PDB file of C-alpha atoms in Angstrom:
ATOM      1  CA  MET B1463       0.024   0.000   0.035  1.00 88.00           C
ATOM      2  CA  VAL B1464       1.142   3.396  -0.774  1.00 91.00           C
ATOM      3  CA  ILE B1465       0.036   6.574   1.028  1.00 93.00           C
ATOM      4  CA  THR B1466       0.290   9.949  -0.688  1.00 94.00           C
ATOM      5  CA  THR B1467      -0.393  13.196   0.984  1.00 94.00           C
ATOM      6  CA  HIS B1468      -1.355  16.533  -0.640  1.00 94.00           C
ATOM      7  CA  TRP B1469      -1.289  19.997   1.028  1.00 91.00           C
ATOM      8  CA  ILE B1470      -0.941  23.682   0.519  1.00 88.00           C
ATOM      9  CA  ASP B1471       1.567  25.577   2.723  1.00 89.00           C
ATOM     10  CA  ASN B1472       1.262  28.994   4.212  1.00 86.00           C
ATOM     11  CA  ALA B1473       2.718  30.416   0.976  1.00 90.00           C
ATOM     12  CA  SER B1474      -0.159  28.870  -0.865  1.00 85.00           C
ATOM     13  CA  GLU B1475       2.197  26.528  -2.596  1.00 91.00           C
ATOM     14  CA  TYR B1476       0.974  22.854  -3.476  1.00 91.00           C
ATOM     15  CA  HIS B1477       2.799  19.926  -2.302  1.00 95.00           C
ATOM     16  CA  LYS B1478       2.589  16.287  -2.891  1.00 96.00           C
ATOM     17  CA  ARG B1479       4.621  13.578  -1.070  1.00 94.00           C
ATOM     18  CA  PHE B1480       4.678   9.814  -0.740  1.00 95.00           C
ATOM     19  CA  ILE B1481       4.804   9.303   3.012  1.00 94.00           C
ATOM     20  CA  ASN B1482       4.683   5.522   3.191  1.00 92.00           C
ATOM     21  CA  PHE B1483       5.046   2.534   0.962  1.00 92.00           C
ATOM     22  CA  PHE B1484       4.774  -0.855   2.473  1.00 87.00           C
ATOM     23  CA  GLN B1485       3.328  -4.290   2.301  1.00 88.00           C
ATOM     24  CA  VAL B1486       0.236  -5.161   4.110  1.00 86.00           C
ATOM     25  CA  VAL B1487      -0.498  -8.738   5.459  1.00 88.00           C
ATOM     26  CA  ASP B1488      -4.045  -8.662   4.192  1.00 86.00           C
ATOM     27  CA  HIS B1489      -6.791  -6.431   2.743  1.00 83.00           C
ATOM     28  CA  LYS B1490      -9.113  -6.388   5.784  1.00 86.00           C
ATOM     29  CA  GLY B1491     -10.391  -3.024   6.793  1.00 83.00           C
ATOM     30  CA  GLU B1492      -9.065  -3.251  10.303  1.00 85.00           C
ATOM     31  CA  THR B1493      -5.550  -3.935   8.995  1.00 87.00           C
ATOM     32  CA  ILE B1494      -5.673  -1.071   6.551  1.00 87.00           C
ATOM     33  CA  ASP B1495      -6.953   1.628   8.937  1.00 85.00           C
ATOM     34  CA  ASN B1496      -4.494   0.651  11.571  1.00 87.00           C
ATOM     35  CA  GLU B1497      -1.661   1.145   9.126  1.00 89.00           C
ATOM     36  CA  ILE B1498      -2.997   4.418   7.981  1.00 89.00           C
ATOM     37  CA  GLU B1499      -3.540   5.730  11.480  1.00 89.00           C
ATOM     38  CA  LEU B1500      -0.037   4.721  12.495  1.00 91.00           C
ATOM     39  CA  CYS B1501       1.447   6.561   9.496  1.00 92.00           C
ATOM     40  CA  LEU B1502      -0.408   9.656  10.233  1.00 91.00           C
ATOM     41  CA  LEU B1503       0.634   9.618  13.814  1.00 91.00           C
ATOM     42  CA  GLU B1504       4.253   9.129  12.894  1.00 93.00           C
ATOM     43  CA  TRP B1505       4.090  12.199  10.603  1.00 94.00           C
ATOM     44  CA  GLY B1506       2.143  14.284  13.186  1.00 92.00           C
ATOM     45  CA  ILE B1507      -0.890  14.708  10.927  1.00 90.00           C
ATOM     46  CA  SER B1508      -3.866  15.660  12.991  1.00 87.00           C
ATOM     47  CA  LYS B1509      -6.175  17.255  10.448  1.00 87.00           C
ATOM     48  CA  LEU B1510      -7.720  15.750   7.346  1.00 89.00           C
ATOM     49  CA  PHE B1511      -9.882  17.080   4.584  1.00 89.00           C
ATOM     50  CA  THR B1512     -10.224  14.051   2.326  1.00 90.00           C
ATOM     51  CA  ILE B1513      -9.023  10.561   1.869  1.00 91.00           C
ATOM     52  CA  THR B1514      -9.165   9.220  -1.703  1.00 91.00           C
ATOM     53  CA  VAL B1515      -9.289   5.423  -2.143  1.00 89.00           C
ATOM     54  CA  ASP B1516     -10.711   3.091  -4.750  1.00 85.00           C
ATOM     55  CA  ASN B1517     -14.064   1.483  -4.241  1.00 80.00           C
ATOM     56  CA  ALA B1518     -13.678  -1.458  -2.051  1.00 81.00           C
ATOM     57  CA  SER B1519     -15.613  -2.595   1.067  1.00 82.00           C
ATOM     58  CA  SER B1520     -12.414  -2.770   3.077  1.00 84.00           C
ATOM     59  CA  ASN B1521     -11.701   0.892   2.334  1.00 86.00           C
ATOM     60  CA  ASP B1522     -15.255   1.725   3.424  1.00 87.00           C
ATOM     61  CA  VAL B1523     -14.443   0.253   6.855  1.00 88.00           C
ATOM     62  CA  SER B1524     -11.161   2.156   7.108  1.00 88.00           C
ATOM     63  CA  ILE B1525     -12.781   5.377   6.382  1.00 89.00           C
ATOM     64  CA  ARG B1526     -15.447   4.904   9.033  1.00 90.00           C
ATOM     65  CA  TYR B1527     -12.732   4.098  11.585  1.00 89.00           C
ATOM     66  CA  LEU B1528     -10.732   7.160  10.635  1.00 89.00           C
ATOM     67  CA  ARG B1529     -13.726   9.351  10.748  1.00 91.00           C
ATOM     68  CA  ARG B1530     -14.422   8.304  14.383  1.00 90.00           C
ATOM     69  CA  LYS B1531     -10.703   8.826  15.325  1.00 88.00           C
ATOM     70  CA  PHE B1532     -10.483  12.312  13.778  1.00 89.00           C
ATOM     71  CA  LYS B1533     -13.662  13.512  15.133  1.00 87.00           C
ATOM     72  CA  GLU B1534     -12.079  13.207  18.540  1.00 86.00           C
ATOM     73  CA  LYS B1535      -9.513  15.685  17.686  1.00 84.00           C
ATOM     74  CA  GLU B1536     -10.003  19.351  17.754  1.00 80.00           C
ATOM     75  CA  LYS B1537     -10.835  20.567  14.181  1.00 82.00           C
ATOM     76  CA  GLY B1538      -9.556  17.236  12.944  1.00 86.00           C
ATOM     77  CA  LEU B1539     -12.133  17.167  10.071  1.00 89.00           C
ATOM     78  CA  ILE B1540     -13.683  19.772   7.789  1.00 86.00           C
ATOM     79  CA  LEU B1541     -17.566  20.007   8.084  1.00 88.00           C
ATOM     80  CA  ASP B1542     -17.468  17.032  10.486  1.00 87.00           C
ATOM     81  CA  GLY B1543     -15.848  14.738   7.707  1.00 89.00           C
ATOM     82  CA  LYS B1544     -18.462  15.575   5.070  1.00 89.00           C
ATOM     83  CA  PHE B1545     -15.881  15.181   2.288  1.00 88.00           C
ATOM     84  CA  LEU B1546     -13.628  12.634   4.117  1.00 90.00           C
ATOM     85  CA  HIS B1547     -14.348   9.762   1.698  1.00 90.00           C
ATOM     86  CA  VAL B1548     -13.571  10.416  -1.837  1.00 88.00           C
ATOM     87  CA  ARG B1549     -13.770   7.533  -4.296  1.00 87.00           C
ATOM     88  CA  CYS B1550     -11.133   7.478  -6.934  1.00 88.00           C
ATOM     89  CA  CYS B1551     -12.551   8.877 -10.269  1.00 88.00           C
ATOM     90  CA  ALA B1552     -10.429   6.587 -12.411  1.00 90.00           C
ATOM     91  CA  HIS B1553     -11.747   3.531 -10.460  1.00 90.00           C
ATOM     92  CA  ILE B1554     -15.262   4.610 -10.807  1.00 90.00           C
ATOM     93  CA  VAL B1555     -14.889   5.232 -14.612  1.00 91.00           C
ATOM     94  CA  ASN B1556     -13.285   1.820 -14.836  1.00 90.00           C
ATOM     95  CA  LEU B1557     -16.297   0.259 -12.997  1.00 89.00           C
ATOM     96  CA  ILE B1558     -18.771   2.091 -15.224  1.00 89.00           C
ATOM     97  CA  VAL B1559     -17.050   0.921 -18.465  1.00 87.00           C
ATOM     98  CA  THR B1560     -16.537  -2.708 -17.097  1.00 85.00           C
ATOM     99  CA  GLU B1561     -20.292  -2.815 -16.354  1.00 85.00           C
ATOM    100  CA  GLY B1562     -21.036  -1.880 -19.968  1.00 83.00           C
ATOM    101  CA  LEU B1563     -18.654  -4.406 -21.342  1.00 80.00           C
ATOM    102  CA  LYS B1564     -20.422  -7.189 -19.395  1.00 80.00           C
ATOM    103  CA  GLU B1565     -23.356  -6.742 -21.750  1.00 70.00           C
ATOM    104  CA  LYS B1566     -21.344  -7.164 -25.027  1.00 69.00           C
ATOM    105  CA  HIS B1567     -20.265 -10.743 -24.700  1.00 66.00           C
ATOM    106  CA  GLY B1568     -23.570 -12.601 -25.810  1.00 66.00           C
ATOM    107  CA  SER B1569     -24.126 -10.047 -28.543  1.00 64.00           C
ATOM    108  CA  ILE B1570     -20.646 -10.275 -29.917  1.00 65.00           C
ATOM    109  CA  ALA B1571     -20.866 -14.107 -29.930  1.00 70.00           C
ATOM    110  CA  ALA B1572     -24.149 -13.819 -31.895  1.00 72.00           C
ATOM    111  CA  ILE B1573     -22.704 -11.291 -34.482  1.00 72.00           C
ATOM    112  CA  ARG B1574     -19.649 -13.554 -34.947  1.00 72.00           C
ATOM    113  CA  ASN B1575     -21.919 -16.627 -35.517  1.00 76.00           C
ATOM    114  CA  VAL B1576     -23.856 -14.532 -38.162  1.00 75.00           C
ATOM    115  CA  ALA B1577     -20.543 -13.274 -39.791  1.00 74.00           C
ATOM    116  CA  PHE B1578     -19.170 -16.808 -39.737  1.00 75.00           C
ATOM    117  CA  ASP B1579     -22.294 -18.192 -41.421  1.00 74.00           C
ATOM    118  CA  ARG B1580     -22.272 -15.542 -44.072  1.00 71.00           C
ATOM    119  CA  MET B1581     -18.630 -15.867 -44.763  1.00 74.00           C
ATOM    120  CA  GLN B1582     -18.917 -19.576 -45.204  1.00 72.00           C
ATOM    121  CA  SER B1583     -21.573 -18.976 -47.826  1.00 70.00           C
ATOM    122  CA  TYR B1584     -19.449 -16.476 -49.468  1.00 68.00           C
ATOM    123  CA  VAL B1585     -16.455 -18.989 -49.520  1.00 67.00           C
ATOM    124  CA  ASN B1586     -18.760 -21.591 -51.111  1.00 68.00           C
ATOM    125  CA  TYR B1587     -19.925 -19.112 -53.592  1.00 64.00           C
ATOM    126  CA  MET B1588     -16.390 -18.144 -54.610  1.00 65.00           C
ATOM    127  CA  LYS B1589     -15.424 -21.773 -54.869  1.00 65.00           C
ATOM    128  CA  TYR B1590     -18.222 -22.252 -57.442  1.00 60.00           C
ATOM    129  CA  PHE B1591     -16.476 -19.733 -59.735  1.00 60.00           C
ATOM    130  CA  ASP B1592     -13.205 -21.382 -59.324  1.00 61.00           C
ATOM    131  CA  GLU B1593     -14.553 -24.774 -60.468  1.00 61.00           C
ATOM    132  CA  VAL B1594     -14.397 -24.204 -64.141  1.00 53.00           C
ATOM    133  CA  ASP B1595     -13.470 -26.818 -66.705  1.00 51.00           C
ATOM    134  CA  LYS B1596     -10.638 -26.432 -69.213  1.00 48.00           C
ATOM    135  CA  ASP B1597     -13.006 -24.639 -71.579  1.00 53.00           C
ATOM    136  CA  GLY B1598     -13.786 -21.970 -68.973  1.00 55.00           C
ATOM    137  CA  LYS B1599     -17.335 -23.216 -68.497  1.00 58.00           C
ATOM    138  CA  LEU B1600     -18.867 -23.730 -65.009  1.00 54.00           C
ATOM    139  CA  LYS B1601     -19.202 -27.385 -63.981  1.00 54.00           C
ATOM    140  CA  GLU B1602     -22.342 -26.838 -62.046  1.00 56.00           C
ATOM    141  CA  GLY B1603     -24.868 -24.152 -61.073  1.00 54.00           C
ATOM    142  CA  PRO B1604     -24.206 -21.744 -58.186  1.00 53.00           C
ATOM    143  CA  PRO B1605     -25.086 -22.786 -54.607  1.00 53.00           C
ATOM    144  CA  THR B1606     -28.687 -22.222 -53.725  1.00 54.00           C
ATOM    145  CA  ASP B1607     -28.498 -21.962 -50.019  1.00 55.00           C
ATOM    146  CA  VAL B1608     -28.273 -18.274 -49.874  1.00 53.00           C
ATOM    147  CA  ASP B1609     -30.136 -15.370 -51.573  1.00 57.00           C
ATOM    148  CA  TRP B1610     -26.922 -13.740 -52.919  1.00 52.00           C
ATOM    149  CA  ASP B1611     -28.812 -10.605 -54.042  1.00 56.00           C
ATOM    150  CA  ASN B1612     -29.562  -9.781 -50.474  1.00 58.00           C
ATOM    151  CA  ALA B1613     -26.698 -11.608 -48.605  1.00 55.00           C
ATOM    152  CA  LEU B1614     -24.661  -8.533 -47.808  1.00 56.00           C
ATOM    153  CA  GLU B1615     -27.722  -6.337 -47.009  1.00 60.00           C
ATOM    154  CA  LEU B1616     -28.907  -9.012 -44.526  1.00 55.00           C
ATOM    155  CA  TYR B1617     -25.528  -9.296 -42.982  1.00 54.00           C
ATOM    156  CA  ASP B1618     -25.413  -5.437 -42.487  1.00 60.00           C
ATOM    157  CA  LEU B1619     -28.835  -5.383 -41.106  1.00 59.00           C
ATOM    158  CA  ALA B1620     -28.285  -8.174 -38.636  1.00 58.00           C
ATOM    159  CA  VAL B1621     -25.002  -6.415 -37.361  1.00 58.00           C
ATOM    160  CA  ASP B1622     -26.759  -2.966 -37.141  1.00 64.00           C
ATOM    161  CA  ASN B1623     -29.628  -4.409 -35.197  1.00 66.00           C
ATOM    162  CA  ASP B1624     -27.519  -6.370 -32.785  1.00 66.00           C
ATOM    163  CA  GLU B1625     -25.321  -3.401 -32.182  1.00 70.00           C
ATOM    164  CA  ASN B1626     -28.199  -1.018 -31.513  1.00 78.00           C
ATOM    165  CA  LYS B1627     -29.685  -3.357 -28.959  1.00 79.00           C
ATOM    166  CA  LEU B1628     -26.223  -3.882 -27.532  1.00 77.00           C
ATOM    167  CA  LEU B1629     -25.557  -0.196 -27.217  1.00 82.00           C
ATOM    168  CA  ARG B1630     -28.973   0.367 -25.636  1.00 84.00           C
ATOM    169  CA  THR B1631     -28.387  -2.380 -23.034  1.00 84.00           C
ATOM    170  CA  MET B1632     -24.835  -0.991 -22.379  1.00 85.00           C
ATOM    171  CA  GLU B1633     -25.941   2.463 -21.978  1.00 87.00           C
ATOM    172  CA  THR B1634     -28.659   1.407 -19.279  1.00 88.00           C
ATOM    173  CA  SER B1635     -25.971  -0.657 -17.363  1.00 87.00           C
ATOM    174  CA  MET B1636     -23.496   2.133 -17.411  1.00 89.00           C
ATOM    175  CA  LYS B1637     -26.103   4.777 -16.367  1.00 89.00           C
ATOM    176  CA  LEU B1638     -27.122   2.655 -13.337  1.00 89.00           C
ATOM    177  CA  LYS B1639     -23.495   2.235 -12.329  1.00 88.00           C
ATOM    178  CA  TYR B1640     -22.916   6.007 -12.790  1.00 87.00           C
ATOM    179  CA  ASP B1641     -25.948   6.822 -10.664  1.00 87.00           C
ATOM    180  CA  LYS B1642     -24.718   4.526  -7.931  1.00 86.00           C
ATOM    181  CA  TYR B1643     -21.517   6.560  -7.369  1.00 85.00           C
ATOM    182  CA  TRP B1644     -22.191  10.063  -8.904  1.00 84.00           C
ATOM    183  CA  GLY B1645     -25.948  10.193  -9.305  1.00 82.00           C
ATOM    184  CA  LYS B1646     -26.454  12.282  -6.196  1.00 83.00           C
ATOM    185  CA  LEU B1647     -24.923  15.813  -5.593  1.00 83.00           C
ATOM    186  CA  ASP B1648     -23.462  14.750  -2.190  1.00 81.00           C
ATOM    187  CA  ASN B1649     -21.404  11.868  -3.811  1.00 83.00           C
ATOM    188  CA  CYS B1650     -19.464  14.292  -6.044  1.00 85.00           C
ATOM    189  CA  GLU B1651     -19.833  17.671  -4.373  1.00 88.00           C
ATOM    190  CA  ALA B1652     -16.166  17.743  -3.445  1.00 88.00           C
ATOM    191  CA  LEU B1653     -15.274  17.477  -7.163  1.00 88.00           C
ATOM    192  CA  LEU B1654     -17.588  20.192  -8.039  1.00 91.00           C
ATOM    193  CA  ILE B1655     -16.067  22.510  -5.445  1.00 91.00           C
ATOM    194  CA  ALA B1656     -12.639  21.876  -6.823  1.00 90.00           C
ATOM    195  CA  LEU B1657     -14.017  22.859 -10.246  1.00 90.00           C
ATOM    196  CA  VAL B1658     -15.413  26.200  -8.754  1.00 92.00           C
ATOM    197  CA  LEU B1659     -12.018  26.937  -7.176  1.00 90.00           C
ATOM    198  CA  ASP B1660     -10.395  26.626 -10.667  1.00 90.00           C
ATOM    199  CA  PRO B1661     -10.179  30.457 -11.490  1.00 89.00           C
ATOM    200  CA  ARG B1662     -10.998  29.660 -15.051  1.00 88.00           C
ATOM    201  CA  TYR B1663     -14.386  28.293 -14.502  1.00 89.00           C
ATOM    202  CA  LYS B1664     -15.953  29.186 -11.025  1.00 89.00           C
ATOM    203  CA  LEU B1665     -19.809  28.989 -10.753  1.00 90.00           C
ATOM    204  CA  GLU B1666     -20.471  30.080 -14.274  1.00 88.00           C
ATOM    205  CA  TYR B1667     -18.972  27.036 -15.741  1.00 90.00           C
ATOM    206  CA  LEU B1668     -20.660  24.809 -13.164  1.00 89.00           C
ATOM    207  CA  SER B1669     -24.091  26.287 -14.040  1.00 90.00           C
ATOM    208  CA  HIS B1670     -23.129  25.878 -17.774  1.00 89.00           C
ATOM    209  CA  CYS B1671     -22.412  22.236 -17.293  1.00 88.00           C
ATOM    210  CA  PHE B1672     -25.592  21.475 -15.270  1.00 89.00           C
ATOM    211  CA  SER B1673     -27.722  23.303 -17.847  1.00 88.00           C
ATOM    212  CA  ALA B1674     -26.494  20.672 -20.407  1.00 87.00           C
ATOM    213  CA  THR B1675     -28.411  17.906 -18.386  1.00 83.00           C
ATOM    214  CA  TYR B1676     -30.826  19.468 -15.926  1.00 86.00           C
ATOM    215  CA  ASP B1677     -33.818  21.845 -16.150  1.00 87.00           C
ATOM    216  CA  GLU B1678     -33.636  25.413 -14.995  1.00 89.00           C
ATOM    217  CA  MET B1679     -35.001  24.862 -11.442  1.00 90.00           C
ATOM    218  CA  ALA B1680     -32.712  21.924 -10.744  1.00 88.00           C
ATOM    219  CA  CYS B1681     -29.702  23.772 -12.158  1.00 89.00           C
ATOM    220  CA  LYS B1682     -30.345  26.770  -9.839  1.00 90.00           C
ATOM    221  CA  GLU B1683     -30.863  24.602  -6.731  1.00 91.00           C
ATOM    222  CA  MET B1684     -27.634  22.490  -7.330  1.00 90.00           C
ATOM    223  CA  VAL B1685     -25.463  25.632  -7.977  1.00 92.00           C
ATOM    224  CA  LYS B1686     -26.859  27.109  -4.808  1.00 92.00           C
ATOM    225  CA  MET B1687     -25.979  23.962  -2.757  1.00 92.00           C
ATOM    226  CA  VAL B1688     -22.446  23.961  -3.997  1.00 92.00           C
ATOM    227  CA  GLU B1689     -22.043  27.641  -3.163  1.00 92.00           C
ATOM    228  CA  LYS B1690     -23.503  27.172   0.217  1.00 92.00           C
ATOM    229  CA  THR B1691     -21.011  24.477   0.998  1.00 91.00           C
ATOM    230  CA  ILE B1692     -18.158  26.619  -0.228  1.00 91.00           C
ATOM    231  CA  TRP B1693     -19.435  29.267   2.190  1.00 90.00           C
ATOM    232  CA  SER B1694     -19.434  26.635   5.094  1.00 89.00           C
ATOM    233  CA  ILE B1695     -15.867  25.567   4.308  1.00 88.00           C
ATOM    234  CA  PHE B1696     -14.856  29.211   4.219  1.00 88.00           C
ATOM    235  CA  ASP B1697     -16.493  29.756   7.709  1.00 87.00           C
ATOM    236  CA  GLN B1698     -14.582  26.857   9.189  1.00 85.00           C
ATOM    237  CA  TYR B1699     -11.264  28.070   7.844  1.00 82.00           C
ATOM    238  CA  ASN B1700     -11.847  31.618   8.724  1.00 79.00           C
ATOM    239  CA  GLU B1701     -13.749  32.026  11.968  1.00 69.00           C
ATOM    240  CA  THR B1702     -13.004  35.750  12.069  1.00 45.00           C
ATOM    241  CA  THR B1703     -14.844  36.553   8.863  1.00 44.00           C
ATOM    242  CA  SER B1704     -17.501  38.537  10.754  1.00 49.00           C
ATOM    243  CA  SER B1705     -14.913  41.191  11.551  1.00 45.00           C
ATOM    244  CA  LEU B1706     -14.723  42.062   7.913  1.00 47.00           C
ATOM    245  CA  HIS B1707     -18.465  42.876   7.977  1.00 45.00           C
ATOM    246  CA  PRO B1708     -19.507  44.519  11.241  1.00 42.00           C
ATOM    247  CA  SER B1709     -22.817  45.603   9.868  1.00 41.00           C
ATOM    248  CA  ALA B1710     -23.963  42.327   8.684  1.00 44.00           C
ATOM    249  CA  SER B1711     -24.193  38.661   9.956  1.00 45.00           C
ATOM    250  CA  MET B1712     -22.535  35.822   8.127  1.00 49.00           C
ATOM    251  CA  THR B1713     -26.073  34.304   7.425  1.00 47.00           C
ATOM    252  CA  GLN B1714     -27.195  37.541   5.650  1.00 50.00           C
ATOM    253  CA  LEU B1715     -23.933  37.778   3.592  1.00 50.00           C
ATOM    254  CA  LYS B1716     -24.453  34.102   2.515  1.00 54.00           C
ATOM    255  CA  SER B1717     -28.036  34.969   1.396  1.00 47.00           C
ATOM    256  CA  GLN B1718     -26.908  38.059  -0.411  1.00 48.00           C
ATOM    257  CA  SER B1719     -24.125  36.364  -2.236  1.00 47.00           C
ATOM    258  CA  ILE B1720     -26.194  33.336  -3.277  1.00 47.00           C
ATOM    259  CA  ALA B1721     -29.004  35.695  -4.493  1.00 43.00           C
ATOM    260  CA  SER B1722     -26.533  37.648  -6.436  1.00 43.00           C
ATOM    261  CA  ALA B1723     -24.805  34.709  -8.025  1.00 42.00           C
ATOM    262  CA  SER B1724     -28.156  33.058  -8.956  1.00 40.00           C
ATOM    263  CA  SER B1725     -29.041  35.912 -11.218  1.00 35.00           C
ATOM    264  CA  THR B1726     -25.982  35.387 -13.377  1.00 35.00           C
ATOM    265  CA  PHE B1727     -26.559  31.648 -14.167  1.00 34.00           C
ATOM    266  CA  ILE B1728     -26.632  30.374 -17.730  1.00 36.00           C
ATOM    267  CA  MET B1729     -29.826  28.348 -17.979  1.00 33.00           C
ATOM    268  CA  PRO B1730     -31.169  25.907 -20.593  1.00 37.00           C
ATOM    269  CA  VAL B1731     -33.594  27.107 -23.153  1.00 37.00           C
ATOM    270  CA  SER B1732     -36.146  24.433 -21.992  1.00 37.00           C
ATOM    271  CA  GLY B1733     -36.659  22.055 -19.293  1.00 39.00           C
ATOM    272  CA  GLN B1734     -35.775  19.084 -21.462  1.00 41.00           C
ATOM    273  CA  PRO B1735     -32.399  17.280 -21.192  1.00 42.00           C
ATOM    274  CA  THR B1736     -30.022  18.114 -23.992  1.00 44.00           C
ATOM    275  CA  THR B1737     -27.378  16.134 -25.898  1.00 44.00           C
ATOM    276  CA  LYS B1738     -24.642  18.537 -25.759  1.00 46.00           C
ATOM    277  CA  LYS B1739     -21.227  16.706 -25.971  1.00 51.00           C
ATOM    278  CA  SER B1740     -19.046  17.365 -22.902  1.00 54.00           C
ATOM    279  CA  ARG B1741     -15.959  18.246 -25.156  1.00 55.00           C
ATOM    280  CA  ASN B1742     -18.063  21.277 -26.445  1.00 72.00           C
ATOM    281  CA  LEU B1743     -18.993  22.505 -23.040  1.00 75.00           C
ATOM    282  CA  HIS B1744     -15.860  24.554 -22.511  1.00 73.00           C
ATOM    283  CA  ASP B1745     -16.090  26.153 -25.863  1.00 74.00           C
ATOM    284  CA  GLN B1746     -19.757  27.007 -25.295  1.00 74.00           C
ATOM    285  CA  PHE B1747     -19.045  28.340 -21.885  1.00 75.00           C
ATOM    286  CA  VAL B1748     -16.305  30.753 -23.265  1.00 72.00           C
ATOM    287  CA  ALA B1749     -18.572  31.827 -26.070  1.00 73.00           C
ATOM    288  CA  GLN B1750     -21.469  32.620 -23.623  1.00 72.00           C
ATOM    289  CA  ARG B1751     -19.415  34.040 -20.775  1.00 68.00           C
ATOM    290  CA  LEU B1752     -21.652  36.712 -19.064  1.00 54.00           C
ATOM    291  CA  GLU B1753     -20.661  40.340 -18.393  1.00 48.00           C
ATOM    292  CA  LYS B1754     -20.895  41.066 -14.668  1.00 48.00           C
ATOM    293  CA  ASP B1755     -21.565  44.339 -12.938  1.00 47.00           C
ATOM    294  CA  ASP B1756     -18.719  45.872 -10.844  1.00 47.00           C
ATOM    295  CA  GLY B1757     -20.059  45.513  -7.241  1.00 45.00           C
ATOM    296  CA  MET B1758     -18.508  46.183  -3.924  1.00 51.00           C
ATOM    297  CA  THR B1759     -16.207  43.275  -2.824  1.00 47.00           C
ATOM    298  CA  LYS B1760     -17.627  41.671   0.361  1.00 67.00           C
ATOM    299  CA  ASN B1761     -14.798  39.375   1.367  1.00 78.00           C
ATOM    300  CA  GLU B1762     -12.539  36.789  -0.183  1.00 82.00           C
ATOM    301  CA  VAL B1763     -15.335  34.373  -1.318  1.00 85.00           C
ATOM    302  CA  ASP B1764     -17.305  37.101  -2.945  1.00 83.00           C
ATOM    303  CA  LYS B1765     -14.316  38.665  -4.677  1.00 84.00           C
ATOM    304  CA  TYR B1766     -13.267  35.346  -6.039  1.00 86.00           C
ATOM    305  CA  LEU B1767     -16.693  34.423  -7.285  1.00 85.00           C
ATOM    306  CA  GLU B1768     -17.483  37.947  -8.760  1.00 84.00           C
ATOM    307  CA  GLU B1769     -14.162  38.320 -10.681  1.00 85.00           C
ATOM    308  CA  GLU B1770     -14.205  37.391 -14.330  1.00 83.00           C
ATOM    309  CA  PRO B1771     -12.842  33.837 -14.894  1.00 84.00           C
ATOM    310  CA  GLU B1772      -9.276  33.695 -16.055  1.00 83.00           C
TER     311      GLU B1772
END
């Protein structure tokens, strides 16, 4: 097992280090969490934001154990460990693709059988033309087991029909697997916050991406939820924020910010899901970037969200 730590220092520099690399005696949850806890103690790490692991039941056990342990420490977890368990994106994508590929085996076997049957008939057909006498005349009539006028058309149709059924089945299986891990906002909110904290995108791009799949009301609510969580994280990191705004409470400032941001969202034309390709979302976002009014900066969060994306 390898343990990698990521952190930002006081100069806002990003760091990444391997802090342990060792052999574990088994893959039981108790074994893994004991090793992780020992490693963190040795390095003096008493605060955690997230732990990213692949999707295994033993890792679920480890995360539950570490959540209990770090809750006992003062400010050991952010938002009471809401984002502690992050499932590896690469592993989830692998699971989704694997789920889709499970459906293909029977259909591919059927397509191969059809192709083999047609090819055998084609071979027989070609043999017929090879069997000529010395005078160049055919010895016997062509084989009659296949309607040669429609042979290739039938083959293409069979393949197309099987492929369409296969793709529909694969799509359903992959969607179910996707929903299992990322179907709810809570399961991927940490990833969305990371997107908002990218100065090229912020809330505008998040709204733009949501509008490609969800209706206007759902889009608004989801963006508000993500922004509310960002405010909650900001509060925990900066408990003296209220001193920046002596005339307003933090709750009022949150409401003002969320109301202000919600008026600048890019919404879908209709409430129906669209079929925009994700690779075009960025170009569409840049093309549709909104002009923002110059308002009075409230604090670091408002300043960041109100500035034009890079």
